[in-house]
C-alpha positions as CSV (number, residue, x, y, z in Angstrom):
1,M,13.9,-33.4,34.3
2,N,13.5,-34.6,30.7
3,R,10.2,-35.3,28.8
4,K,10.4,-39.1,29.6
5,Q,10.6,-38.3,33.3
6,T,7.8,-35.7,33.0
7,R,5.7,-38.3,31.3
8,E,6.4,-40.7,34.1
9,L,5.4,-38.1,36.6
10,A,2.1,-37.5,34.8
11,M,1.4,-41.3,34.6
12,H,1.9,-41.6,38.4
13,L,-0.6,-38.8,39.0
14,I,-3.2,-40.4,36.7
15,Y,-2.6,-43.7,38.6
16,Q,-3.2,-41.9,41.9
17,M,-6.4,-40.4,40.5
18,E,-7.6,-43.9,39.7
19,I,-6.7,-45.3,43.1
20,H,-8.5,-42.5,44.9
21,Q,-11.3,-42.2,42.3
22,E,-10.8,-38.5,42.3
23,F,-10.5,-36.9,39.0
24,T,-10.3,-33.2,39.7
25,E,-7.9,-30.3,39.3
26,E,-7.8,-29.9,43.0
27,F,-6.5,-33.5,43.4
28,V,-3.8,-32.7,40.8
29,L,-2.8,-29.6,42.6
30,K,-2.7,-31.4,46.0
31,N,-0.8,-34.4,44.8
32,S,1.8,-33.1,42.4
33,S,4.8,-34.3,44.3
34,A,7.2,-32.6,42.0
35,E,6.9,-30.2,39.1
36,P,8.9,-30.6,36.0
37,E,11.4,-28.0,34.9
38,D,10.2,-25.1,32.8
39,N,10.8,-26.8,29.4
40,N,8.4,-29.6,30.3
41,L,6.0,-27.8,32.7
42,A,3.7,-26.8,29.8
43,Y,3.5,-30.4,28.6
44,Y,2.8,-31.7,32.1
45,K,0.0,-29.2,32.7
46,L,-1.5,-29.7,29.3
47,V,-1.6,-33.5,29.4
48,L,-3.2,-33.6,32.8
49,A,-5.8,-30.9,31.9
50,E,-6.7,-32.7,28.7
51,Y,-7.0,-36.0,30.5
52,L,-9.3,-34.5,33.1
53,K,-11.4,-32.8,30.5
54,N,-11.7,-35.9,28.3
55,R,-11.5,-38.8,30.7
56,V,-14.9,-40.3,29.8
57,E,-14.1,-40.2,26.0
58,I,-10.6,-41.7,26.6
59,D,-12.0,-44.6,28.6
60,A,-14.7,-45.3,26.0
61,L,-12.0,-45.4,23.3
62,L,-9.9,-47.7,25.5
63,E,-12.8,-50.1,25.9
64,V,-13.4,-50.3,22.1
65,A,-9.7,-50.7,21.4
66,S,-9.4,-53.5,24.0
67,D,-12.2,-55.6,22.4
68,H,-14.7,-54.1,24.9
69,W,-12.9,-55.1,28.1
70,K,-14.1,-53.0,30.9
71,V,-11.4,-50.5,31.9
72,D,-11.9,-51.4,35.6
73,R,-10.8,-55.0,34.7
74,V,-7.4,-54.0,33.4
75,N,-4.4,-53.6,35.7
76,K,-4.5,-50.0,37.1
77,V,-0.9,-49.3,36.2
78,E,-1.5,-50.3,32.6
79,V,-4.8,-48.4,32.4
80,S,-2.9,-45.3,33.7
81,I,-0.3,-45.7,31.0
82,L,-2.9,-46.2,28.3
83,R,-4.9,-43.2,29.4
84,L,-1.7,-41.0,29.3
85,A,-0.8,-42.3,25.8
86,L,-4.3,-41.8,24.4
87,T,-4.4,-38.3,25.8
88,E,-1.2,-37.5,24.0
89,M,-2.4,-39.2,20.8
90,L,-5.8,-37.4,20.8
91,Y,-5.1,-33.9,22.2
92,I,-1.4,-33.1,22.0
93,E,-0.6,-32.4,18.4
94,D,3.2,-32.0,18.6
95,I,3.8,-35.5,19.8
96,P,3.9,-38.2,17.0
97,R,1.7,-41.2,17.7
98,K,4.7,-43.5,17.4
99,V,6.4,-41.6,20.1
100,S,3.4,-41.9,22.4
101,I,3.1,-45.6,21.7
102,N,6.8,-46.3,22.3
103,E,6.9,-44.3,25.5
104,A,3.8,-46.1,26.7
105,I,5.5,-49.5,26.0
106,D,8.6,-48.4,27.9
107,L,6.5,-47.3,30.9
108,G,4.6,-50.7,30.8
109,K,7.9,-52.6,30.9
110,K,9.3,-50.4,33.7
111,F,6.3,-50.5,36.0
112,S,4.7,-53.8,35.1
113,D,6.4,-56.5,32.9
114,D,7.2,-57.3,29.3
115,E,3.7,-58.7,28.8
116,A,2.3,-55.3,29.7
117,G,4.4,-53.8,27.0
118,K,2.9,-56.1,24.4
119,F,-0.6,-55.5,25.8
120,I,-0.1,-51.7,25.6
121,N,1.3,-51.9,22.1
122,G,-1.6,-54.0,21.0
123,I,-4.2,-51.6,22.3
124,L,-2.6,-48.4,21.1
125,S,-1.7,-49.8,17.7
126,R,-5.3,-51.0,17.3
127,Y,-6.5,-47.5,18.1
128,A,-3.9,-45.8,15.8
129,E,-4.9,-48.0,12.9
130,A,-8.6,-47.3,13.4
């Protein structure tokens, strides 16, 4: 499993947390359907731990970057992708911001539509410039 697939796995888990409104380590442990291979396991655990620890701050930044749209009004798939990307941009130093943005756009196109890619790009680029 490569980093792109691992990132997708993490996004799915963040999405499940949103659907179930359960943001706990226990939920992550119970619902990790597959674990990445050793070379990406550390990334997977780190990104989920950082998201859980900083979820409130991440959502507050999302609201500011999205011109104060409430996070709960945005498509849950897109919110999950944005949360993952912001977690990477804020807390995982070895991933360049451009990589996080491009990967998020790709996830948006894959799991939503081309408009989602544009929306995600706009939000993340606005944050990156600020």
